[in-house]
JSON list of C-alpha atoms in Angstrom, two decimals:
[
{"chain": "D", "resi": 1, "resn": "MET", "atom": "CA", "xyz": [220.13, 128.68, 54.37]},
{"chain": "D", "resi": 2, "resn": "ASN", "atom": "CA", "xyz": [221.02, 125.71, 56.53]},
{"chain": "D", "resi": 3, "resn": "LYS", "atom": "CA", "xyz": [221.56, 122.59, 54.39]},
{"chain": "D", "resi": 4, "resn": "ASN", "atom": "CA", "xyz": [220.60, 120.25, 57.26]},
{"chain": "D", "resi": 5, "resn": "GLN", "atom": "CA", "xyz": [217.11, 121.70, 57.53]},
{"chain": "D", "resi": 6, "resn": "ALA", "atom": "CA", "xyz": [214.47, 119.25, 56.23]},
{"chain": "D", "resi": 7, "resn": "GLY", "atom": "CA", "xyz": [211.10, 120.86, 55.67]},
{"chain": "D", "resi": 8, "resn": "LEU", "atom": "CA", "xyz": [208.72, 122.40, 53.17]},
{"chain": "D", "resi": 9, "resn": "THR", "atom": "CA", "xyz": [208.61, 125.94, 52.01]},
{"chain": "D", "resi": 10, "resn": "LEU", "atom": "CA", "xyz": [205.32, 127.80, 51.93]},
{"chain": "D", "resi": 11, "resn": "ILE", "atom": "CA", "xyz": [205.25, 127.65, 48.13]},
{"chain": "D", "resi": 12, "resn": "GLU", "atom": "CA", "xyz": [205.79, 123.86, 48.10]},
{"chain": "D", "resi": 13, "resn": "LEU", "atom": "CA", "xyz": [203.02, 123.42, 50.65]},
{"chain": "D", "resi": 14, "resn": "LEU", "atom": "CA", "xyz": [200.57, 125.59, 48.66]},
{"chain": "D", "resi": 15, "resn": "ILE", "atom": "CA", "xyz": [201.33, 123.73, 45.42]},
{"chain": "D", "resi": 16, "resn": "THR", "atom": "CA", "xyz": [200.81, 120.38, 47.18]},
{"chain": "D", "resi": 17, "resn": "LEU", "atom": "CA", "xyz": [197.49, 121.53, 48.66]},
{"chain": "D", "resi": 18, "resn": "GLY", "atom": "CA", "xyz": [196.38, 122.79, 45.24]},
{"chain": "D", "resi": 19, "resn": "VAL", "atom": "CA", "xyz": [197.15, 119.45, 43.58]},
{"chain": "D", "resi": 20, "resn": "VAL", "atom": "CA", "xyz": [195.41, 117.50, 46.37]},
{"chain": "D", "resi": 21, "resn": "SER", "atom": "CA", "xyz": [192.30, 119.69, 46.16]},
{"chain": "D", "resi": 22, "resn": "ILE", "atom": "CA", "xyz": [192.10, 119.21, 42.37]},
{"chain": "D", "resi": 23, "resn": "LEU", "atom": "CA", "xyz": [192.43, 115.44, 42.75]},
{"chain": "D", "resi": 24, "resn": "MET", "atom": "CA", "xyz": [189.76, 115.39, 45.48]},
{"chain": "D", "resi": 25, "resn": "SER", "atom": "CA", "xyz": [187.33, 117.41, 43.35]},
{"chain": "D", "resi": 26, "resn": "VAL", "atom": "CA", "xyz": [187.71, 114.81, 40.60]},
{"chain": "D", "resi": 27, "resn": "ALA", "atom": "CA", "xyz": [187.56, 111.75, 42.88]},
{"chain": "D", "resi": 28, "resn": "LEU", "atom": "CA", "xyz": [184.75, 112.76, 45.26]},
{"chain": "D", "resi": 29, "resn": "PRO", "atom": "CA", "xyz": [181.80, 112.51, 42.80]},
{"chain": "D", "resi": 30, "resn": "SER", "atom": "CA", "xyz": [183.02, 109.10, 41.67]},
{"chain": "D", "resi": 31, "resn": "PHE", "atom": "CA", "xyz": [183.32, 107.97, 45.27]},
{"chain": "D", "resi": 32, "resn": "GLN", "atom": "CA", "xyz": [179.77, 109.16, 46.05]},
{"chain": "D", "resi": 33, "resn": "SER", "atom": "CA", "xyz": [178.27, 107.22, 43.12]},
{"chain": "D", "resi": 34, "resn": "PHE", "atom": "CA", "xyz": [180.40, 104.21, 44.11]},
{"chain": "D", "resi": 35, "resn": "THR", "atom": "CA", "xyz": [178.93, 104.40, 47.62]},
{"chain": "D", "resi": 36, "resn": "VAL", "atom": "CA", "xyz": [175.35, 104.70, 46.31]},
{"chain": "D", "resi": 37, "resn": "ARG", "atom": "CA", "xyz": [175.85, 101.71, 43.98]},
{"chain": "D", "resi": 38, "resn": "ASN", "atom": "CA", "xyz": [177.35, 99.57, 46.75]},
{"chain": "D", "resi": 39, "resn": "ASN", "atom": "CA", "xyz": [174.53, 100.49, 49.11]},
{"chain": "D", "resi": 40, "resn": "SER", "atom": "CA", "xyz": [171.85, 99.47, 46.59]},
{"chain": "D", "resi": 41, "resn": "ILE", "atom": "CA", "xyz": [173.71, 96.23, 45.82]},
{"chain": "D", "resi": 42, "resn": "ALA", "atom": "CA", "xyz": [173.75, 95.43, 49.55]},
{"chain": "D", "resi": 43, "resn": "GLN", "atom": "CA", "xyz": [170.02, 96.16, 49.88]},
{"chain": "D", "resi": 44, "resn": "ILE", "atom": "CA", "xyz": [169.05, 94.01, 46.91]},
{"chain": "D", "resi": 45, "resn": "SER", "atom": "CA", "xyz": [171.29, 91.21, 48.23]},
{"chain": "D", "resi": 46, "resn": "ASP", "atom": "CA", "xyz": [169.62, 91.42, 51.65]},
{"chain": "D", "resi": 47, "resn": "LEU", "atom": "CA", "xyz": [166.20, 91.00, 50.02]},
{"chain": "D", "resi": 48, "resn": "MET", "atom": "CA", "xyz": [167.41, 88.03, 47.97]},
{"chain": "D", "resi": 49, "resn": "VAL", "atom": "CA", "xyz": [168.80, 86.35, 51.10]},
{"chain": "D", "resi": 50, "resn": "ASP", "atom": "CA", "xyz": [165.55, 86.87, 53.01]},
{"chain": "D", "resi": 51, "resn": "LEU", "atom": "CA", "xyz": [163.41, 85.64, 50.10]},
{"chain": "D", "resi": 52, "resn": "GLN", "atom": "CA", "xyz": [165.57, 82.53, 49.92]},
{"chain": "D", "resi": 53, "resn": "PHE", "atom": "CA", "xyz": [165.28, 82.11, 53.70]},
{"chain": "D", "resi": 54, "resn": "ALA", "atom": "CA", "xyz": [161.46, 82.32, 53.50]},
{"chain": "D", "resi": 55, "resn": "ARG", "atom": "CA", "xyz": [161.39, 79.80, 50.65]},
{"chain": "D", "resi": 56, "resn": "ASN", "atom": "CA", "xyz": [163.73, 77.40, 52.45]},
{"chain": "D", "resi": 57, "resn": "GLU", "atom": "CA", "xyz": [161.74, 77.63, 55.69]},
{"chain": "D", "resi": 58, "resn": "ALA", "atom": "CA", "xyz": [158.54, 76.80, 53.80]},
{"chain": "D", "resi": 59, "resn": "ALA", "atom": "CA", "xyz": [160.07, 73.76, 52.12]},
{"chain": "D", "resi": 60, "resn": "LYS", "atom": "CA", "xyz": [161.96, 72.61, 55.23]},
{"chain": "D", "resi": 61, "resn": "ALA", "atom": "CA", "xyz": [159.03, 72.86, 57.65]},
{"chain": "D", "resi": 62, "resn": "GLY", "atom": "CA", "xyz": [156.37, 71.93, 55.09]},
{"chain": "D", "resi": 63, "resn": "VAL", "atom": "CA", "xyz": [154.28, 74.99, 55.99]},
{"chain": "D", "resi": 64, "resn": "ALA", "atom": "CA", "xyz": [153.52, 78.21, 54.15]},
{"chain": "D", "resi": 65, "resn": "THR", "atom": "CA", "xyz": [155.67, 81.23, 54.91]},
{"chain": "D", "resi": 66, "resn": "ARG", "atom": "CA", "xyz": [155.26, 84.88, 54.06]},
{"chain": "D", "resi": 67, "resn": "ILE", "atom": "CA", "xyz": [157.72, 87.71, 53.57]},
{"chain": "D", "resi": 68, "resn": "CYS", "atom": "CA", "xyz": [156.02, 91.05, 53.93]},
{"chain": "D", "resi": 69, "resn": "VAL", "atom": "CA", "xyz": [156.42, 94.72, 54.68]},
{"chain": "D", "resi": 70, "resn": "GLY", "atom": "CA", "xyz": [156.67, 94.73, 58.46]},
{"chain": "D", "resi": 71, "resn": "ASN", "atom": "CA", "xyz": [158.84, 94.44, 61.54]},
{"chain": "D", "resi": 72, "resn": "SER", "atom": "CA", "xyz": [159.23, 92.25, 64.63]},
{"chain": "D", "resi": 73, "resn": "THR", "atom": "CA", "xyz": [155.50, 92.47, 65.38]},
{"chain": "D", "resi": 74, "resn": "GLY", "atom": "CA", "xyz": [154.52, 91.03, 62.00]},
{"chain": "D", "resi": 75, "resn": "CYS", "atom": "CA", "xyz": [153.13, 92.22, 58.68]},
{"chain": "D", "resi": 76, "resn": "HIS", "atom": "CA", "xyz": [151.80, 95.74, 58.34]},
{"chain": "D", "resi": 77, "resn": "THR", "atom": "CA", "xyz": [149.35, 96.04, 55.46]},
{"chain": "D", "resi": 78, "resn": "GLY", "atom": "CA", "xyz": [148.68, 99.67, 56.36]},
{"chain": "D", "resi": 79, "resn": "TRP", "atom": "CA", "xyz": [152.28, 100.51, 55.52]},
{"chain": "D", "resi": 80, "resn": "GLY", "atom": "CA", "xyz": [151.58, 100.18, 51.82]},
{"chain": "D", "resi": 81, "resn": "THR", "atom": "CA", "xyz": [154.08, 98.57, 49.52]},
{"chain": "D", "resi": 82, "resn": "GLY", "atom": "CA", "xyz": [157.24, 100.40, 50.55]},
{"chain": "D", "resi": 83, "resn": "TRP", "atom": "CA", "xyz": [159.69, 97.60, 51.14]},
{"chain": "D", "resi": 84, "resn": "GLN", "atom": "CA", "xyz": [162.23, 100.23, 52.19]},
{"chain": "D", "resi": 85, "resn": "GLN", "atom": "CA", "xyz": [160.24, 100.37, 55.45]},
{"chain": "D", "resi": 86, "resn": "GLY", "atom": "CA", "xyz": [161.62, 96.95, 56.35]},
{"chain": "D", "resi": 87, "resn": "TRP", "atom": "CA", "xyz": [160.26, 93.44, 56.03]},
{"chain": "D", "resi": 88, "resn": "ALA", "atom": "CA", "xyz": [159.59, 90.33, 58.08]},
{"chain": "D", "resi": 89, "resn": "VAL", "atom": "CA", "xyz": [159.53, 86.60, 57.34]},
{"chain": "D", "resi": 90, "resn": "ILE", "atom": "CA", "xyz": [156.59, 84.90, 59.05]},
{"chain": "D", "resi": 91, "resn": "ASN", "atom": "CA", "xyz": [155.45, 81.30, 59.51]},
{"chain": "D", "resi": 92, "resn": "ASN", "atom": "CA", "xyz": [151.86, 81.43, 58.24]},
{"chain": "D", "resi": 93, "resn": "SER", "atom": "CA", "xyz": [150.57, 78.56, 60.37]},
{"chain": "D", "resi": 94, "resn": "THR", "atom": "CA", "xyz": [151.84, 79.86, 63.73]},
{"chain": "D", "resi": 95, "resn": "GLY", "atom": "CA", "xyz": [152.22, 83.58, 63.00]},
{"chain": "D", "resi": 96, "resn": "THR", "atom": "CA", "xyz": [155.76, 83.40, 64.39]},
{"chain": "D", "resi": 97, "resn": "VAL", "atom": "CA", "xyz": [158.15, 86.04, 63.09]},
{"chain": "D", "resi": 98, "resn": "LEU", "atom": "CA", "xyz": [161.20, 84.13, 61.85]},
{"chain": "D", "resi": 99, "resn": "LYS", "atom": "CA", "xyz": [163.39, 86.96, 60.62]},
{"chain": "D", "resi": 100, "resn": "VAL", "atom": "CA", "xyz": [163.24, 90.76, 60.41]},
{"chain": "D", "resi": 101, "resn": "HIS", "atom": "CA", "xyz": [165.04, 93.23, 58.16]},
{"chain": "D", "resi": 102, "resn": "PRO", "atom": "CA", "xyz": [165.16, 96.78, 59.52]},
{"chain": "D", "resi": 103, "resn": "GLU", "atom": "CA", "xyz": [164.07, 99.91, 57.71]},
{"chain": "D", "resi": 104, "resn": "ILE", "atom": "CA", "xyz": [166.34, 101.03, 54.88]},
{"chain": "D", "resi": 105, "resn": "LYS", "atom": "CA", "xyz": [167.74, 104.42, 55.88]},
{"chain": "D", "resi": 106, "resn": "SER", "atom": "CA", "xyz": [168.61, 105.72, 52.40]},
{"chain": "D", "resi": 107, "resn": "SER", "atom": "CA", "xyz": [166.31, 107.52, 49.98]},
{"chain": "D", "resi": 108, "resn": "ASP", "atom": "CA", "xyz": [166.19, 104.47, 47.69]},
{"chain": "D", "resi": 109, "resn": "VAL", "atom": "CA", "xyz": [162.73, 103.32, 46.63]},
{"chain": "D", "resi": 110, "resn": "PHE", "atom": "CA", "xyz": [162.02, 99.60, 46.98]},
{"chain": "D", "resi": 111, "resn": "THR", "atom": "CA", "xyz": [158.78, 98.28, 45.48]},
{"chain": "D", "resi": 112, "resn": "SER", "atom": "CA", "xyz": [157.31, 94.98, 44.46]},
{"chain": "D", "resi": 113, "resn": "LEU", "atom": "CA", "xyz": [155.65, 94.82, 41.08]},
{"chain": "D", "resi": 114, "resn": "ASP", "atom": "CA", "xyz": [153.59, 92.06, 39.48]},
{"chain": "D", "resi": 115, "resn": "GLY", "atom": "CA", "xyz": [152.06, 93.48, 36.35]},
{"chain": "D", "resi": 116, "resn": "VAL", "atom": "CA", "xyz": [150.42, 96.68, 37.57]},
{"chain": "D", "resi": 117, "resn": "THR", "atom": "CA", "xyz": [149.40, 95.55, 41.06]},
{"chain": "D", "resi": 118, "resn": "LEU", "atom": "CA", "xyz": [151.64, 96.58, 43.93]},
{"chain": "D", "resi": 119, "resn": "THR", "atom": "CA", "xyz": [151.86, 94.02, 46.70]},
{"chain": "D", "resi": 120, "resn": "SER", "atom": "CA", "xyz": [153.12, 94.19, 50.25]},
{"chain": "D", "resi": 121, "resn": "SER", "atom": "CA", "xyz": [153.74, 90.47, 50.74]},
{"chain": "D", "resi": 122, "resn": "VAL", "atom": "CA", "xyz": [154.90, 87.30, 49.04]},
{"chain": "D", "resi": 123, "resn": "ASP", "atom": "CA", "xyz": [153.66, 83.88, 50.11]},
{"chain": "D", "resi": 124, "resn": "PHE", "atom": "CA", "xyz": [155.58, 80.64, 49.65]},
{"chain": "D", "resi": 125, "resn": "ASN", "atom": "CA", "xyz": [153.56, 77.43, 49.85]},
{"chain": "D", "resi": 126, "resn": "ARG", "atom": "CA", "xyz": [154.84, 74.35, 51.68]},
{"chain": "D", "resi": 127, "resn": "TYR", "atom": "CA", "xyz": [156.80, 73.33, 48.57]},
{"chain": "D", "resi": 128, "resn": "GLY", "atom": "CA", "xyz": [158.55, 76.69, 48.27]},
{"chain": "D", "resi": 129, "resn": "PHE", "atom": "CA", "xyz": [156.50, 77.82, 45.25]},
{"chain": "D", "resi": 130, "resn": "SER", "atom": "CA", "xyz": [155.21, 81.37, 44.91]},
{"chain": "D", "resi": 131, "resn": "ALA", "atom": "CA", "xyz": [153.46, 83.70, 42.52]},
{"chain": "D", "resi": 132, "resn": "PRO", "atom": "CA", "xyz": [155.97, 85.41, 40.21]},
{"chain": "D", "resi": 133, "resn": "ARG", "atom": "CA", "xyz": [157.15, 88.84, 41.31]},
{"chain": "D", "resi": 134, "resn": "VAL", "atom": "CA", "xyz": [159.58, 91.54, 40.30]},
{"chain": "D", "resi": 135, "resn": "PHE", "atom": "CA", "xyz": [161.13, 93.53, 43.15]},
{"chain": "D", "resi": 136, "resn": "LYS", "atom": "CA", "xyz": [162.57, 96.79, 41.87]},
{"chain": "D", "resi": 137, "resn": "LEU", "atom": "CA", "xyz": [165.01, 99.07, 43.67]},
{"chain": "D", "resi": 138, "resn": "CYS", "atom": "CA", "xyz": [165.53, 102.60, 42.38]},
{"chain": "D", "resi": 139, "resn": "ASP", "atom": "CA", "xyz": [168.59, 104.20, 43.92]},
{"chain": "D", "resi": 140, "resn": "GLN", "atom": "CA", "xyz": [169.53, 107.87, 44.25]},
{"chain": "D", "resi": 141, "resn": "LEU", "atom": "CA", "xyz": [171.12, 107.76, 40.79]},
{"chain": "D", "resi": 142, "resn": "ASP", "atom": "CA", "xyz": [167.82, 106.51, 39.27]},
{"chain": "D", "resi": 143, "resn": "GLN", "atom": "CA", "xyz": [169.48, 103.23, 38.38]},
{"chain": "D", "resi": 144, "resn": "ALA", "atom": "CA", "xyz": [167.17, 100.21, 38.60]},
{"chain": "D", "resi": 145, "resn": "ARG", "atom": "CA", "xyz": [168.15, 96.89, 40.12]},
{"chain": "D", "resi": 146, "resn": "ALA", "atom": "CA", "xyz": [165.70, 94.04, 40.41]},
{"chain": "D", "resi": 147, "resn": "VAL", "atom": "CA", "xyz": [165.11, 90.62, 41.91]},
{"chain": "D", "resi": 148, "resn": "LEU", "atom": "CA", "xyz": [163.00, 88.21, 39.87]},
{"chain": "D", "resi": 149, "resn": "LEU", "atom": "CA", "xyz": [160.93, 85.55, 41.63]},
{"chain": "D", "resi": 150, "resn": "SER", "atom": "CA", "xyz": [159.52, 82.76, 39.46]},
{"chain": "D", "resi": 151, "resn": "ARG", "atom": "CA", "xyz": [156.50, 80.51, 40.06]},
{"chain": "D", "resi": 152, "resn": "THR", "atom": "CA", "xyz": [158.79, 77.72, 41.20]},
{"chain": "D", "resi": 153, "resn": "GLY", "atom": "CA", "xyz": [160.32, 80.00, 43.82]},
{"chain": "D", "resi": 154, "resn": "ARG", "atom": "CA", "xyz": [163.56, 80.57, 41.94]},
{"chain": "D", "resi": 155, "resn": "ILE", "atom": "CA", "xyz": [165.12, 83.85, 43.04]},
{"chain": "D", "resi": 156, "resn": "ARG", "atom": "CA", "xyz": [167.60, 85.62, 40.79]},
{"chain": "D", "resi": 157, "resn": "LEU", "atom": "CA", "xyz": [169.10, 89.02, 40.15]},
{"chain": "D", "resi": 158, "resn": "ALA", "atom": "CA", "xyz": [167.84, 90.72, 36.99]},
{"chain": "D", "resi": 159, "resn": "THR", "atom": "CA", "xyz": [170.44, 91.32, 34.29]},
{"chain": "D", "resi": 160, "resn": "ASP", "atom": "CA", "xyz": [170.52, 93.10, 30.94]},
{"chain": "D", "resi": 161, "resn": "THR", "atom": "CA", "xyz": [169.58, 90.38, 28.44]},
{"chain": "D", "resi": 162, "resn": "ASP", "atom": "CA", "xyz": [168.90, 92.60, 25.41]},
{"chain": "D", "resi": 163, "resn": "SER", "atom": "CA", "xyz": [170.98, 92.15, 22.31]},
{"chain": "D", "resi": 164, "resn": "PRO", "atom": "CA", "xyz": [172.66, 94.57, 21.90]},
{"chain": "D", "resi": 165, "resn": "THR", "atom": "CA", "xyz": [172.68, 95.47, 25.57]},
{"chain": "D", "resi": 166, "resn": "ASN", "atom": "CA", "xyz": [171.26, 98.84, 26.56]},
{"chain": "D", "resi": 167, "resn": "GLY", "atom": "CA", "xyz": [172.50, 99.01, 30.15]},
{"chain": "D", "resi": 168, "resn": "LEU", "atom": "CA", "xyz": [169.03, 98.45, 31.67]},
{"chain": "D", "resi": 169, "resn": "VAL", "atom": "CA", "xyz": [168.14, 95.29, 33.58]},
{"chain": "D", "resi": 170, "resn": "ASP", "atom": "CA", "xyz": [165.31, 93.20, 32.14]},
{"chain": "D", "resi": 171, "resn": "ASP", "atom": "CA", "xyz": [162.46, 91.17, 33.59]},
{"chain": "D", "resi": 172, "resn": "ASP", "atom": "CA", "xyz": [161.73, 87.58, 32.46]},
{"chain": "D", "resi": 173, "resn": "ALA", "atom": "CA", "xyz": [159.96, 88.88, 29.32]},
{"chain": "D", "resi": 174, "resn": "THR", "atom": "CA", "xyz": [163.03, 91.01, 28.41]},
{"chain": "D", "resi": 175, "resn": "ASN", "atom": "CA", "xyz": [161.16, 94.23, 29.22]},
{"chain": "D", "resi": 176, "resn": "ASP", "atom": "CA", "xyz": [163.45, 96.97, 30.50]},
{"chain": "D", "resi": 177, "resn": "ILE", "atom": "CA", "xyz": [163.11, 97.77, 34.19]},
{"chain": "D", "resi": 178, "resn": "THR", "atom": "CA", "xyz": [163.55, 101.50, 34.63]},
{"chain": "D", "resi": 179, "resn": "CYS", "atom": "CA", "xyz": [163.30, 104.11, 37.34]},
{"chain": "D", "resi": 180, "resn": "PRO", "atom": "CA", "xyz": [161.36, 107.32, 36.87]}
]
C-alpha cells in the first residue's frame, strides 16, 4: 500500500457513519423538544409585548385600548377564544388597529382564562388598568406557560411558586396551571 495515500478505508467510513447515526438518534429528540420549548417561549413573549403595548398606548393617549382575537381588520368575536388565530391591538375610541400579531402556525393552544369564562378580548382603560386575566399556552409537549395580568395592568410571566416546587407554573392564587 502506498504510504503517501491519505484517505479512509471502507471499514473506517462505516464505523464513523455508525457512530454519527447513534449520536443523531440520541440528540434529535432533545433537539425537537428544545425547538418546541423555544417556540412556545417566543409566542408567550410576543403576547406579553403586545399586552404591554396595549397598556402603554392606553395610558399614553388617555383612551381605552383593546387587545383581542383578530387581524388587521379588527376584532373577530366569531373566532372564539383561540388566541393562536392571531390578535390585534385597537384604539377603542377611534377603532384604529394599532398593532397586529399574525396567526400562530404551530399546534400550540393559546387561551385566555378568567375563572371559568373564556374571553376573546382584554380592555385597558385610559389609566392602563384591566380586569385580571390568565393567558395559558399549552405546547405540543403539554407543558403550560402563562401570562398573568393583574387589575392594575401589571403583566408578568407565571412561575412555579409552590414550596416545594412541582415543576408547574402557578397563577396568582398559587393554583397549578396545567395542560390537558
